[in-house]
CSV table of C-alpha atoms in Angstrom, one decimal:
chain,number,residue,atom,x,y,z
A,1,UNK,CA,-100.4,-10.3,-18.9
A,2,UNK,CA,-98.5,-8.1,-21.4
A,3,UNK,CA,-95.2,-10.0,-21.9
A,4,UNK,CA,-92.8,-10.2,-24.8
A,5,UNK,CA,-89.7,-12.0,-26.0
A,6,UNK,CA,-87.4,-9.6,-24.2
A,7,UNK,CA,-88.7,-10.5,-20.7
A,8,UNK,CA,-85.5,-12.5,-19.9
A,9,UNK,CA,-82.9,-10.6,-21.8
A,10,UNK,CA,-80.7,-9.2,-19.0
A,11,UNK,CA,-78.1,-6.6,-19.8
A,12,UNK,CA,-75.2,-6.3,-17.4
A,13,UNK,CA,-74.4,-2.7,-16.8
A,14,UNK,CA,-71.5,-1.6,-14.7
A,15,UNK,CA,-71.4,1.6,-12.7
A,16,UNK,CA,-67.7,1.7,-12.5
A,17,UNK,CA,-66.2,3.8,-15.3
A,18,UNK,CA,-62.5,3.0,-15.8
A,19,UNK,CA,-61.4,5.2,-18.7
A,20,UNK,CA,-59.0,7.0,-16.4
A,21,UNK,CA,-58.5,4.3,-13.8
A,22,UNK,CA,-55.8,2.3,-15.5
A,23,UNK,CA,-52.3,3.2,-16.7
A,24,UNK,CA,-52.3,4.5,-20.2
A,25,UNK,CA,-49.8,3.4,-22.8
A,26,UNK,CA,-47.0,5.8,-23.7
A,27,UNK,CA,-48.4,6.8,-27.2
A,28,UNK,CA,-51.6,8.0,-25.5
A,29,UNK,CA,-49.6,10.3,-23.3
A,30,UNK,CA,-47.8,12.1,-26.1
A,31,UNK,CA,-48.4,15.8,-26.3
A,32,UNK,CA,-50.7,16.7,-29.2
A,33,UNK,CA,-51.0,20.4,-28.4
A,34,UNK,CA,-50.1,23.0,-25.8
A,35,UNK,CA,-52.1,26.1,-24.9
A,36,UNK,CA,-50.1,28.2,-22.6
A,37,UNK,CA,-49.2,25.8,-19.8
A,38,UNK,CA,-52.1,23.5,-20.6
A,39,UNK,CA,-51.3,20.2,-22.3
A,40,UNK,CA,-53.7,18.2,-24.6
A,41,UNK,CA,-52.5,14.6,-24.9
A,42,UNK,CA,-53.5,12.1,-27.6
A,43,UNK,CA,-55.8,10.4,-25.1
A,44,UNK,CA,-57.4,13.7,-24.1
A,45,UNK,CA,-58.2,14.4,-27.7
A,46,UNK,CA,-59.4,11.0,-28.6
A,47,UNK,CA,-61.8,10.7,-25.7
A,48,UNK,CA,-63.2,14.2,-26.3
A,49,UNK,CA,-63.5,13.6,-30.1
A,50,UNK,CA,-65.1,10.2,-29.9
A,51,UNK,CA,-67.7,11.3,-27.4
A,52,UNK,CA,-68.2,14.7,-29.1
A,53,UNK,CA,-71.3,15.5,-31.1
A,54,UNK,CA,-71.3,14.9,-34.8
A,55,UNK,CA,-72.2,18.4,-36.0
A,56,UNK,CA,-68.8,19.5,-34.7
A,57,UNK,CA,-67.0,17.1,-37.1
A,58,UNK,CA,-68.4,18.3,-40.4
A,59,UNK,CA,-65.3,20.1,-41.8
A,60,UNK,CA,-63.1,18.2,-44.4
A,61,UNK,CA,-60.3,17.9,-41.8
A,62,UNK,CA,-62.5,16.7,-38.9
A,63,UNK,CA,-59.8,16.1,-36.4
A,64,UNK,CA,-58.1,19.5,-36.9
A,65,UNK,CA,-61.4,21.5,-36.7
A,66,UNK,CA,-62.4,19.6,-33.6
A,67,UNK,CA,-59.0,20.2,-32.0
A,68,UNK,CA,-59.4,23.9,-32.8
A,69,UNK,CA,-62.6,24.0,-30.7
A,70,UNK,CA,-60.8,22.3,-27.8
A,71,UNK,CA,-58.0,24.9,-28.1
A,72,UNK,CA,-60.5,27.8,-28.2
A,73,UNK,CA,-62.2,26.6,-25.0
A,74,UNK,CA,-58.9,26.3,-23.2
A,75,UNK,CA,-57.9,29.8,-24.3
A,76,UNK,CA,-61.2,31.2,-22.8
A,77,UNK,CA,-60.7,29.1,-19.7
A,78,UNK,CA,-57.2,30.5,-19.2
A,79,UNK,CA,-58.7,34.0,-19.3
A,80,UNK,CA,-61.4,32.9,-16.9
A,81,UNK,CA,-58.7,31.8,-14.4
A,82,UNK,CA,-57.1,35.2,-14.7
A,83,UNK,CA,-60.4,36.9,-14.0
A,84,UNK,CA,-61.0,34.6,-11.0
A,85,UNK,CA,-64.0,32.7,-12.3
A,86,UNK,CA,-62.7,29.5,-10.8
A,87,UNK,CA,-63.7,31.1,-7.5
A,88,UNK,CA,-67.3,31.5,-8.5
A,89,UNK,CA,-69.8,29.8,-6.3
A,90,UNK,CA,-71.2,27.6,-9.1
A,91,UNK,CA,-67.7,26.3,-10.0
A,92,UNK,CA,-66.8,25.6,-6.4
A,93,UNK,CA,-70.1,23.7,-5.8
A,94,UNK,CA,-69.6,21.7,-8.9
A,95,UNK,CA,-66.0,20.9,-7.9
A,96,UNK,CA,-67.2,19.7,-4.5
A,97,UNK,CA,-69.8,17.4,-6.0
A,98,UNK,CA,-67.3,16.0,-8.5
A,99,UNK,CA,-64.6,15.4,-5.9
A,100,UNK,CA,-67.0,13.4,-3.8
A,101,UNK,CA,-68.0,11.4,-6.9
A,102,UNK,CA,-64.4,10.7,-7.8
A,103,UNK,CA,-63.4,9.8,-4.3
A,104,UNK,CA,-66.1,7.1,-4.3
A,105,UNK,CA,-64.8,5.7,-7.6
A,106,UNK,CA,-61.2,5.7,-6.4
A,107,UNK,CA,-62.2,3.9,-3.2
A,108,UNK,CA,-63.9,1.2,-5.2
A,109,UNK,CA,-60.9,0.9,-7.5
A,110,UNK,CA,-58.6,0.7,-4.5
A,111,UNK,CA,-60.7,-1.8,-2.5
A,112,UNK,CA,-62.4,-3.8,-5.2
A,113,UNK,CA,-61.3,-3.3,-8.8
A,114,UNK,CA,-57.6,-3.8,-8.2
A,115,UNK,CA,-58.2,-7.1,-6.4
A,116,UNK,CA,-60.1,-8.8,-9.2
A,117,UNK,CA,-58.2,-11.4,-11.2
A,118,UNK,CA,-59.4,-13.2,-14.3
A,119,UNK,CA,-57.4,-16.3,-15.3
A,120,UNK,CA,-56.7,-17.7,-18.8
A,121,UNK,CA,-58.5,-20.9,-17.9
A,122,UNK,CA,-61.6,-18.9,-16.9
A,123,UNK,CA,-61.6,-17.1,-20.2
A,124,UNK,CA,-61.2,-20.3,-22.2
A,125,UNK,CA,-64.1,-21.9,-20.3
A,126,UNK,CA,-66.3,-18.8,-20.9
A,127,UNK,CA,-65.6,-18.8,-24.6
A,128,UNK,CA,-66.4,-22.5,-24.8
A,129,UNK,CA,-69.7,-22.0,-22.9
A,130,UNK,CA,-70.7,-19.3,-25.3
A,131,UNK,CA,-70.9,-21.9,-28.1
A,132,UNK,CA,-73.8,-23.6,-26.3
A,133,UNK,CA,-77.1,-21.9,-27.4
A,134,UNK,CA,-80.7,-22.6,-26.5
A,135,UNK,CA,-84.2,-21.4,-27.0
A,136,UNK,CA,-86.3,-20.9,-23.8
A,137,UNK,CA,-90.0,-21.0,-23.3
A,138,UNK,CA,-91.4,-19.4,-20.2
A,139,UNK,CA,-94.6,-18.7,-18.4
A,140,UNK,CA,-95.2,-16.5,-15.4
A,141,UNK,CA,-97.8,-16.7,-12.5
A,142,UNK,CA,-98.0,-14.4,-9.5
A,143,UNK,CA,-98.9,-17.1,-7.0
A,144,UNK,CA,-97.5,-20.5,-6.1
A,145,UNK,CA,-100.9,-22.1,-6.3
A,146,UNK,CA,-101.6,-20.9,-9.8
A,147,UNK,CA,-98.1,-21.8,-10.9
A,148,UNK,CA,-98.5,-25.4,-9.6
A,149,UNK,CA,-101.9,-25.8,-11.4
A,150,UNK,CA,-100.4,-24.6,-14.7
A,151,UNK,CA,-97.3,-26.9,-14.2
A,152,UNK,CA,-99.5,-30.0,-13.6
A,153,UNK,CA,-101.5,-29.2,-16.7
A,154,UNK,CA,-98.4,-28.7,-18.8
A,155,UNK,CA,-97.0,-32.0,-17.6
A,156,UNK,CA,-100.1,-33.8,-18.7
A,157,UNK,CA,-100.9,-31.9,-21.9
A,158,UNK,CA,-97.7,-30.2,-22.9
A,159,UNK,CA,-96.5,-26.6,-22.7
A,160,UNK,CA,-97.9,-25.3,-26.0
A,161,UNK,CA,-101.4,-26.8,-25.5
A,162,UNK,CA,-101.8,-25.2,-22.1
A,163,UNK,CA,-100.5,-21.8,-23.3
A,164,UNK,CA,-102.8,-21.8,-26.3
A,165,UNK,CA,-105.8,-22.6,-24.2
A,166,UNK,CA,-105.0,-19.7,-21.8
A,167,UNK,CA,-104.4,-17.2,-24.6
A,168,UNK,CA,-107.5,-18.4,-26.4
A,169,UNK,CA,-109.6,-17.7,-23.3
A,170,UNK,CA,-108.1,-14.2,-23.1
A,171,UNK,CA,-108.5,-12.8,-26.7
A,172,UNK,CA,-108.0,-9.2,-25.5
A,173,UNK,CA,-104.3,-10.0,-24.8
A,174,UNK,CA,-103.4,-10.5,-28.5
A,175,UNK,CA,-100.5,-12.8,-27.8
A,176,UNK,CA,-99.5,-16.2,-29.2
A,177,UNK,CA,-97.4,-19.0,-27.7
A,178,UNK,CA,-94.3,-17.9,-29.8
A,179,UNK,CA,-94.4,-14.6,-27.9
A,180,UNK,CA,-93.3,-16.5,-24.8
A,181,UNK,CA,-90.2,-18.1,-26.5
A,182,UNK,CA,-86.8,-16.4,-26.8
A,183,UNK,CA,-84.4,-16.5,-29.7
A,184,UNK,CA,-81.3,-18.5,-29.2
A,185,UNK,CA,-79.5,-17.5,-26.0
A,186,UNK,CA,-76.1,-18.1,-24.5
A,187,UNK,CA,-75.0,-17.7,-20.9
A,188,UNK,CA,-74.0,-14.1,-21.7
A,189,UNK,CA,-77.7,-13.2,-22.4
A,190,UNK,CA,-79.1,-14.1,-19.0
A,191,UNK,CA,-78.5,-13.4,-15.4
A,192,UNK,CA,-76.6,-15.8,-13.2
A,193,UNK,CA,-79.8,-16.4,-11.2
A,194,UNK,CA,-81.7,-17.5,-14.3
A,195,UNK,CA,-78.8,-19.6,-15.5
A,196,UNK,CA,-78.7,-21.4,-12.2
A,197,UNK,CA,-82.5,-22.0,-12.3
A,198,UNK,CA,-82.5,-23.6,-15.8
A,199,UNK,CA,-79.1,-25.3,-16.1
A,200,UNK,CA,-80.4,-28.8,-15.0
A,201,UNK,CA,-83.6,-28.8,-16.9
A,202,UNK,CA,-83.5,-31.6,-19.6
A,203,UNK,CA,-84.3,-30.4,-23.2
A,204,UNK,CA,-88.1,-30.6,-23.8
A,205,UNK,CA,-89.1,-31.0,-20.2
A,206,UNK,CA,-91.3,-28.5,-18.4
A,207,UNK,CA,-89.7,-27.2,-15.1
A,208,UNK,CA,-91.5,-27.2,-11.8
A,209,UNK,CA,-92.3,-23.6,-10.8
A,210,UNK,CA,-89.2,-21.6,-10.0
A,211,UNK,CA,-89.3,-18.4,-7.9
A,212,UNK,CA,-87.3,-15.5,-9.2
A,213,UNK,CA,-87.7,-12.0,-7.8
A,214,UNK,CA,-90.7,-13.0,-5.8
A,215,UNK,CA,-92.6,-14.4,-8.8
A,216,UNK,CA,-93.1,-17.9,-10.2
A,217,UNK,CA,-91.9,-19.0,-13.6
A,218,UNK,CA,-92.2,-22.2,-15.5
A,219,UNK,CA,-89.5,-22.9,-18.1
A,220,UNK,CA,-89.0,-25.3,-21.0
A,221,UNK,CA,-85.8,-25.5,-23.1
A,222,UNK,CA,-87.2,-26.0,-26.6
A,223,UNK,CA,-84.0,-26.4,-28.5
A,224,UNK,CA,-80.3,-26.8,-27.8
A,225,UNK,CA,-77.2,-26.2,-30.1
A,226,UNK,CA,-73.5,-26.9,-29.5
A,227,UNK,CA,-71.0,-25.5,-31.9
A,228,UNK,CA,-67.3,-26.1,-32.2
A,229,UNK,CA,-64.6,-23.5,-31.6
A,230,UNK,CA,-61.2,-22.9,-33.2
A,231,UNK,CA,-57.9,-21.7,-31.8
A,232,UNK,CA,-58.4,-18.5,-33.8
A,233,UNK,CA,-61.7,-17.8,-32.1
A,234,UNK,CA,-60.1,-18.2,-28.7
A,235,UNK,CA,-57.4,-15.6,-29.6
A,236,UNK,CA,-59.9,-13.3,-31.3
A,237,UNK,CA,-62.4,-13.2,-28.4
A,238,UNK,CA,-59.8,-13.3,-25.5
A,239,UNK,CA,-59.9,-9.5,-24.9
A,240,UNK,CA,-63.7,-9.1,-24.9
A,241,UNK,CA,-64.3,-12.1,-22.7
A,242,UNK,CA,-61.7,-10.9,-20.3
A,243,UNK,CA,-63.7,-7.7,-19.9
A,244,UNK,CA,-67.0,-9.6,-19.6
A,245,UNK,CA,-65.7,-11.8,-16.8
A,246,UNK,CA,-64.0,-8.9,-15.1
A,247,UNK,CA,-67.2,-6.9,-14.9
A,248,UNK,CA,-69.3,-9.9,-13.8
A,249,UNK,CA,-66.8,-10.5,-11.0
A,250,UNK,CA,-66.8,-6.7,-10.2
A,251,UNK,CA,-70.6,-6.6,-9.8
A,252,UNK,CA,-70.6,-9.5,-7.4
A,253,UNK,CA,-67.5,-8.4,-5.5
A,254,UNK,CA,-68.9,-4.8,-5.2
A,255,UNK,CA,-72.2,-6.1,-3.8
A,256,UNK,CA,-70.3,-8.3,-1.3
A,257,UNK,CA,-67.9,-5.5,-0.3
A,258,UNK,CA,-70.7,-2.9,0.2
A,259,UNK,CA,-72.7,-5.4,2.3
A,260,UNK,CA,-69.7,-6.1,4.6
A,261,UNK,CA,-68.8,-2.4,4.7
A,262,UNK,CA,-72.3,-1.0,5.5
A,263,UNK,CA,-73.8,-3.6,7.7
A,264,UNK,CA,-71.9,-2.5,10.9
A,265,UNK,CA,-73.0,1.1,10.2
A,266,UNK,CA,-76.5,0.2,11.4
A,267,UNK,CA,-78.3,2.6,9.0
A,268,UNK,CA,-82.0,3.2,9.9
A,269,UNK,CA,-84.4,5.5,7.9
A,270,UNK,CA,-87.3,7.0,9.8
A,271,UNK,CA,-90.4,5.9,7.8
A,272,UNK,CA,-92.7,8.8,8.6
A,273,UNK,CA,-90.1,11.4,7.6
A,274,UNK,CA,-89.2,9.5,4.5
A,275,UNK,CA,-92.9,9.6,3.4
A,276,UNK,CA,-93.0,13.3,4.0
A,277,UNK,CA,-90.1,13.7,1.6
A,278,UNK,CA,-91.8,11.5,-1.0
A,279,UNK,CA,-95.1,13.5,-0.7
A,280,UNK,CA,-93.2,16.8,-1.0
A,281,UNK,CA,-91.3,15.5,-4.0
A,282,UNK,CA,-94.6,14.5,-5.7
A,283,UNK,CA,-96.2,17.8,-5.1
A,284,UNK,CA,-93.1,19.6,-6.2
A,285,UNK,CA,-93.0,17.7,-9.5
A,286,UNK,CA,-96.6,18.7,-10.1
A,287,UNK,CA,-95.6,22.4,-10.3
A,288,UNK,CA,-95.4,23.8,-13.8
A,289,UNK,CA,-91.8,23.6,-15.2
A,290,UNK,CA,-91.7,27.3,-15.8
A,291,UNK,CA,-92.4,28.0,-12.1
A,292,UNK,CA,-90.5,25.1,-10.5
A,293,UNK,CA,-87.2,25.9,-8.9
A,294,UNK,CA,-84.7,23.6,-7.0
A,295,UNK,CA,-86.4,21.2,-4.7
A,296,UNK,CA,-84.8,22.5,-1.5
A,297,UNK,CA,-85.4,26.2,-2.5
A,298,UNK,CA,-89.1,25.5,-3.2
A,299,UNK,CA,-89.4,23.7,0.2
A,300,UNK,CA,-87.9,26.7,2.0
A,301,UNK,CA,-90.3,29.1,0.1
A,302,UNK,CA,-93.4,26.9,0.3
A,303,UNK,CA,-96.7,28.5,1.1
A,304,UNK,CA,-99.6,27.1,3.2
A,305,UNK,CA,-101.4,26.2,0.0
A,306,UNK,CA,-98.5,23.9,-0.9
A,307,UNK,CA,-99.5,21.5,1.9
A,308,UNK,CA,-96.9,18.8,1.4
A,309,UNK,CA,-94.0,21.1,0.6
A,310,UNK,CA,-95.0,23.3,3.6
A,311,UNK,CA,-95.2,20.3,5.8
A,312,UNK,CA,-91.7,19.3,4.8
A,313,UNK,CA,-90.6,22.8,5.5
A,314,UNK,CA,-91.7,22.4,9.1
A,315,UNK,CA,-89.8,19.1,9.4
A,316,UNK,CA,-86.5,20.0,7.8
A,317,UNK,CA,-84.6,19.7,11.1
A,318,UNK,CA,-86.2,16.4,12.1
A,319,UNK,CA,-84.1,13.2,12.0
A,320,UNK,CA,-84.4,11.2,8.7
A,321,UNK,CA,-81.5,8.7,9.1
A,322,UNK,CA,-79.5,7.4,12.0
A,323,UNK,CA,-76.3,5.4,11.7
A,324,UNK,CA,-73.2,4.5,13.7
A,325,UNK,CA,-71.7,7.6,15.1
A,326,UNK,CA,-74.3,10.1,13.7
A,327,UNK,CA,-77.5,11.1,12.1
A,328,UNK,CA,-78.9,13.1,9.2
A,329,UNK,CA,-81.9,15.5,9.3
A,330,UNK,CA,-84.3,15.8,6.4
A,331,UNK,CA,-82.4,18.9,5.4
A,332,UNK,CA,-79.1,17.1,5.4
A,333,UNK,CA,-80.3,14.7,2.8
A,334,UNK,CA,-82.4,17.1,0.7
A,335,UNK,CA,-79.4,19.4,0.3
A,336,UNK,CA,-77.6,16.4,-1.3
A,337,UNK,CA,-80.6,15.0,-3.2
A,338,UNK,CA,-80.1,14.8,-7.0
A,339,UNK,CA,-83.7,14.9,-8.0
A,340,UNK,CA,-83.0,14.4,-11.7
A,341,UNK,CA,-82.0,10.8,-10.8
A,342,UNK,CA,-85.6,10.0,-9.9
A,343,UNK,CA,-87.0,9.0,-13.3
A,344,UNK,CA,-90.2,7.4,-12.3
A,345,UNK,CA,-93.5,9.3,-13.1
A,346,UNK,CA,-95.1,10.6,-10.0
A,347,UNK,CA,-98.3,8.6,-10.7
A,348,UNK,CA,-96.2,5.5,-10.1
A,349,UNK,CA,-95.8,6.3,-6.4
A,350,UNK,CA,-94.2,2.9,-5.5
A,351,UNK,CA,-91.4,3.4,-8.0
A,352,UNK,CA,-90.9,7.0,-6.8
A,353,UNK,CA,-90.6,5.7,-3.2
A,354,UNK,CA,-88.1,3.0,-4.3
A,355,UNK,CA,-86.0,5.4,-6.2
A,356,UNK,CA,-85.9,8.0,-3.4
A,357,UNK,CA,-85.1,5.3,-0.9
A,358,UNK,CA,-82.3,4.2,-3.1
A,359,UNK,CA,-80.9,7.7,-3.3
A,360,UNK,CA,-80.9,8.0,0.5
A,361,UNK,CA,-79.1,4.6,0.7
A,362,UNK,CA,-76.5,5.7,-1.8
A,363,UNK,CA,-76.0,9.1,-0.2
A,364,UNK,CA,-75.3,7.5,3.2
A,365,UNK,CA,-73.1,4.9,1.6
A,366,UNK,CA,-71.1,7.5,-0.2
A,367,UNK,CA,-70.8,9.5,3.0
A,368,UNK,CA,-68.9,6.7,4.6
A,369,UNK,CA,-66.9,5.8,1.4
A,370,UNK,CA,-65.7,9.4,1.1
A,371,UNK,CA,-64.6,9.5,4.7
A,372,UNK,CA,-62.5,6.3,4.1
A,373,UNK,CA,-61.2,7.7,0.8
A,374,UNK,CA,-60.0,10.9,2.5
A,375,UNK,CA,-58.3,8.9,5.3
A,376,UNK,CA,-56.3,7.1,2.6
A,377,UNK,CA,-55.6,10.5,0.9
A,378,UNK,CA,-57.0,9.1,-2.4
A,379,UNK,CA,-57.6,12.7,-3.5
A,380,UNK,CA,-53.9,12.9,-4.3
A,381,UNK,CA,-54.3,10.2,-7.0
A,382,UNK,CA,-53.0,11.6,-10.4
A,383,UNK,CA,-56.0,10.2,-12.3
A,384,UNK,CA,-58.5,11.9,-9.9
A,385,UNK,CA,-56.7,15.2,-10.1
A,386,UNK,CA,-56.6,15.1,-13.8
A,387,UNK,CA,-60.3,14.5,-14.1
A,388,UNK,CA,-61.0,17.3,-11.6
A,389,UNK,CA,-58.9,19.7,-13.6
A,390,UNK,CA,-60.5,18.8,-16.9
A,391,UNK,CA,-63.9,19.5,-15.5
A,392,UNK,CA,-62.8,22.7,-13.8
A,393,UNK,CA,-61.4,23.9,-17.1
A,394,UNK,CA,-64.8,23.2,-18.7
A,395,UNK,CA,-66.7,25.1,-16.0
A,396,UNK,CA,-64.4,28.1,-16.0
A,397,UNK,CA,-64.7,28.2,-19.8
A,398,UNK,CA,-68.5,28.3,-19.4
A,399,UNK,CA,-68.3,31.1,-16.9
A,400,UNK,CA,-66.0,33.1,-19.3
A,401,UNK,CA,-68.2,32.4,-22.3
A,402,UNK,CA,-71.3,33.5,-20.4
A,403,UNK,CA,-69.6,36.7,-19.1
A,404,UNK,CA,-68.5,37.7,-22.6
A,405,UNK,CA,-71.9,37.3,-24.2
A,406,UNK,CA,-74.2,38.3,-21.3
A,407,UNK,CA,-75.0,41.7,-22.7
A,408,UNK,CA,-75.5,40.7,-26.3
A,409,UNK,CA,-79.0,41.1,-27.7
A,410,UNK,CA,-80.5,40.9,-31.2
A,411,UNK,CA,-83.4,43.2,-32.1
A,412,UNK,CA,-86.2,42.6,-34.6
A,413,UNK,CA,-84.3,44.4,-37.4
A,414,UNK,CA,-81.2,42.4,-36.9
A,415,UNK,CA,-83.1,39.1,-36.9
A,416,UNK,CA,-84.9,40.2,-40.1
A,417,UNK,CA,-81.6,41.0,-41.8
A,418,UNK,CA,-80.3,37.6,-40.8
A,419,UNK,CA,-83.4,35.8,-42.1
A,420,UNK,CA,-83.2,37.7,-45.4
A,421,UNK,CA,-79.5,36.8,-45.8
A,422,UNK,CA,-79.9,33.1,-45.0
A,423,UNK,CA,-83.4,32.6,-46.2
A,424,UNK,CA,-82.6,29.3,-48.0
A,425,UNK,CA,-81.8,27.7,-44.6
A,426,UNK,CA,-85.5,28.0,-43.6
A,427,UNK,CA,-86.9,26.4,-46.8
A,428,UNK,CA,-89.1,23.4,-46.0
A,429,UNK,CA,-90.5,23.1,-49.5
A,430,UNK,CA,-88.2,24.1,-52.4
A,431,UNK,CA,-91.2,25.6,-54.3
A,432,UNK,CA,-92.4,27.7,-51.3
A,433,UNK,CA,-90.7,30.9,-50.3
A,434,UNK,CA,-90.2,31.0,-46.5
A,435,UNK,CA,-91.8,34.0,-44.7
A,436,UNK,CA,-90.1,35.8,-41.8
A,437,UNK,CA,-93.2,35.7,-39.6
A,438,UNK,CA,-93.2,31.9,-39.7
A,439,UNK,CA,-89.6,31.7,-38.6
A,440,UNK,CA,-89.3,34.8,-36.4
A,441,UNK,CA,-88.2,33.0,-33.2
A,442,UNK,CA,-85.8,30.6,-35.0
A,443,UNK,CA,-84.2,33.4,-37.0
A,444,UNK,CA,-83.7,35.5,-33.8
A,445,UNK,CA,-82.1,32.6,-32.0
A,446,UNK,CA,-79.8,31.9,-35.0
A,447,UNK,CA,-78.8,35.5,-35.3
A,448,UNK,CA,-78.1,35.7,-31.6
A,449,UNK,CA,-75.9,32.6,-31.8
A,450,UNK,CA,-74.0,34.1,-34.7
A,451,UNK,CA,-73.4,37.3,-32.7
A,452,UNK,CA,-72.2,35.2,-29.7
A,453,UNK,CA,-69.8,33.3,-31.9
A,454,UNK,CA,-68.4,36.5,-33.5
A,455,UNK,CA,-67.9,38.0,-30.1
A,456,UNK,CA,-66.1,34.9,-28.8
A,457,UNK,CA,-64.0,34.7,-31.9
A,458,UNK,CA,-62.9,38.3,-31.5
A,459,UNK,CA,-61.9,37.7,-27.9
A,460,UNK,CA,-60.1,34.5,-28.7
A,461,UNK,CA,-58.1,36.2,-31.5
A,462,UNK,CA,-57.0,38.9,-29.0
A,463,UNK,CA,-56.1,36.3,-26.3
A,464,UNK,CA,-54.0,34.3,-28.8
A,465,UNK,CA,-51.6,37.3,-28.9
A,466,UNK,CA,-50.5,36.5,-25.4
A,467,UNK,CA,-51.4,32.8,-24.9
A,468,UNK,CA,-49.1,30.7,-27.1
A,469,UNK,CA,-50.6,27.7,-29.0
A,470,UNK,CA,-48.6,24.8,-30.3
A,471,UNK,CA,-49.9,21.9,-32.3
A,472,UNK,CA,-47.9,18.8,-33.1
A,473,UNK,CA,-49.2,18.3,-36.6
A,474,UNK,CA,-47.3,15.0,-37.1
A,475,UNK,CA,-49.0,13.5,-34.1
A,476,UNK,CA,-52.4,14.7,-35.2
A,477,UNK,CA,-52.0,13.0,-38.5
A,478,UNK,CA,-51.3,9.6,-36.9
A,479,UNK,CA,-54.3,9.6,-34.5
A,480,UNK,CA,-56.9,7.1,-35.4
A,481,UNK,CA,-60.5,7.8,-34.2
A,482,UNK,CA,-63.8,6.0,-34.5
A,483,UNK,CA,-66.2,7.4,-37.1
A,484,UNK,CA,-69.3,5.5,-38.0
A,485,UNK,CA,-69.3,4.0,-41.5
A,486,UNK,CA,-73.1,4.0,-41.6
A,487,UNK,CA,-73.6,7.7,-40.8
A,488,UNK,CA,-71.4,10.5,-39.7
A,489,UNK,CA,-74.3,11.8,-37.7
A,490,UNK,CA,-74.1,8.9,-35.3
A,491,UNK,CA,-72.6,9.7,-31.9
A,492,UNK,CA,-72.1,8.1,-28.5
A,493,UNK,CA,-72.3,9.8,-25.1
A,494,UNK,CA,-71.5,7.9,-21.9
A,495,UNK,CA,-73.1,9.0,-18.6
A,496,UNK,CA,-72.3,7.9,-15.1
A,497,UNK,CA,-75.3,6.3,-13.6
A,498,UNK,CA,-74.4,7.6,-10.1
A,499,UNK,CA,-74.6,11.3,-11.0
A,500,UNK,CA,-76.0,11.5,-14.6
A,501,UNK,CA,-72.8,13.3,-15.5
A,502,UNK,CA,-71.0,12.7,-18.8
A,503,UNK,CA,-68.0,10.4,-18.3
A,504,UNK,CA,-65.7,12.9,-19.9
A,505,UNK,CA,-66.1,16.6,-20.7
A,506,UNK,CA,-66.7,17.2,-24.4
A,507,UNK,CA,-66.6,20.3,-26.7
A,508,UNK,CA,-69.5,22.7,-26.3
A,509,UNK,CA,-72.1,21.8,-28.9
A,510,UNK,CA,-72.8,25.5,-29.5
A,511,UNK,CA,-69.6,25.9,-31.5
A,512,UNK,CA,-71.0,24.0,-34.4
A,513,UNK,CA,-74.4,25.7,-34.6
């Protein structure tokens, strides 16, 4: 019975990320800088900068210093291409995963996003509806019988009186009737299912039990406000409400499209093999972090003592999923399985099962979507190719960086020298002199990072002798970027829910350490 006011606050989240899926305005495509043949546009810089980490923006000229980091990474990436690092297995595997991800996005854009229309009349109606606000009281019961009994009591004695009696008889709950009442809400704050359920309830009346998500709720609208709206508000809110309506339509249309697309595929998951994967996953997660490898690798190397992993090892070639025109073995899925997307604690076995089942469903769905996207040759789309290249540049830069610093080590004497030189950085109390032994590991790490940066700076300086760099200073001066007024240490990172990947590549955080 642990409920709170936020029980009915629904946040609409959209999977579809459209930063690159619409045509950019000409000013955004202006060249800001060139590194060899590589072009950085205004849009490239703006996205990287605004999602970048705040400690990289501490110089007086934040934009220029951040652009320099971007340029340095591209210079190292150019060298990496020359050395063939783009052919490394890690880079090729990452490219394959990203291409599949982008093909799914492009297919949705082609089949769903581009067909959604939002009219001016719909926007005006939505803004008008947003001026109606209400407070909502709610009560939850797991069974219809209990809900009916509570409802009848509330009709006779009133909502508050019944809730007070229930809470008084359960003092260990430490809740009051006001904990089951929301602040003022608008239609934007609740799901369409909840809105449909409460829209015809007269103010002050208790609703009959309403089933939502398999549970029974009793509602009462305790207060209602209607506010007027001006022509200025219509104009001011037009853009934001266009987006709200677009994404609401997108969510509904995406669900409808996928249902129609996948139903004929006749996808069936074998329950016994599914449970073996779940059990193996739970056992794998119980392995100490320092000893745990990749899920598939640990299955292949499982010993007889690891009973569930070993059992999965014996069943890798068994059929897990069948569908129209084919089937997947357990191995086929596990090789694709992104284990980091299963967030539930292993003690919550039901949630773990639901999340793994969801990953199987999404993997099969994406298999068919990618096939259709390839038939339509969506891999040729300029936006897709640009994203692929930007991430490839990032991965090749990382390979180059790691190759240049792989042999760098810092011994005890070097770490001590670093600590003595920068001792003030380790002061916790201004009146207490820091001691090396208390900061030994931190000092060694910091000294190593400094040595890494010096090595990279030396190589970048040499590479600039043969890789030309051009910066359009006039354009840089005109770029407006978002910086928080409250604190320059605030930052925003956007991740794609489907892959847990950042929406855009950003500058390596290590540059600013």
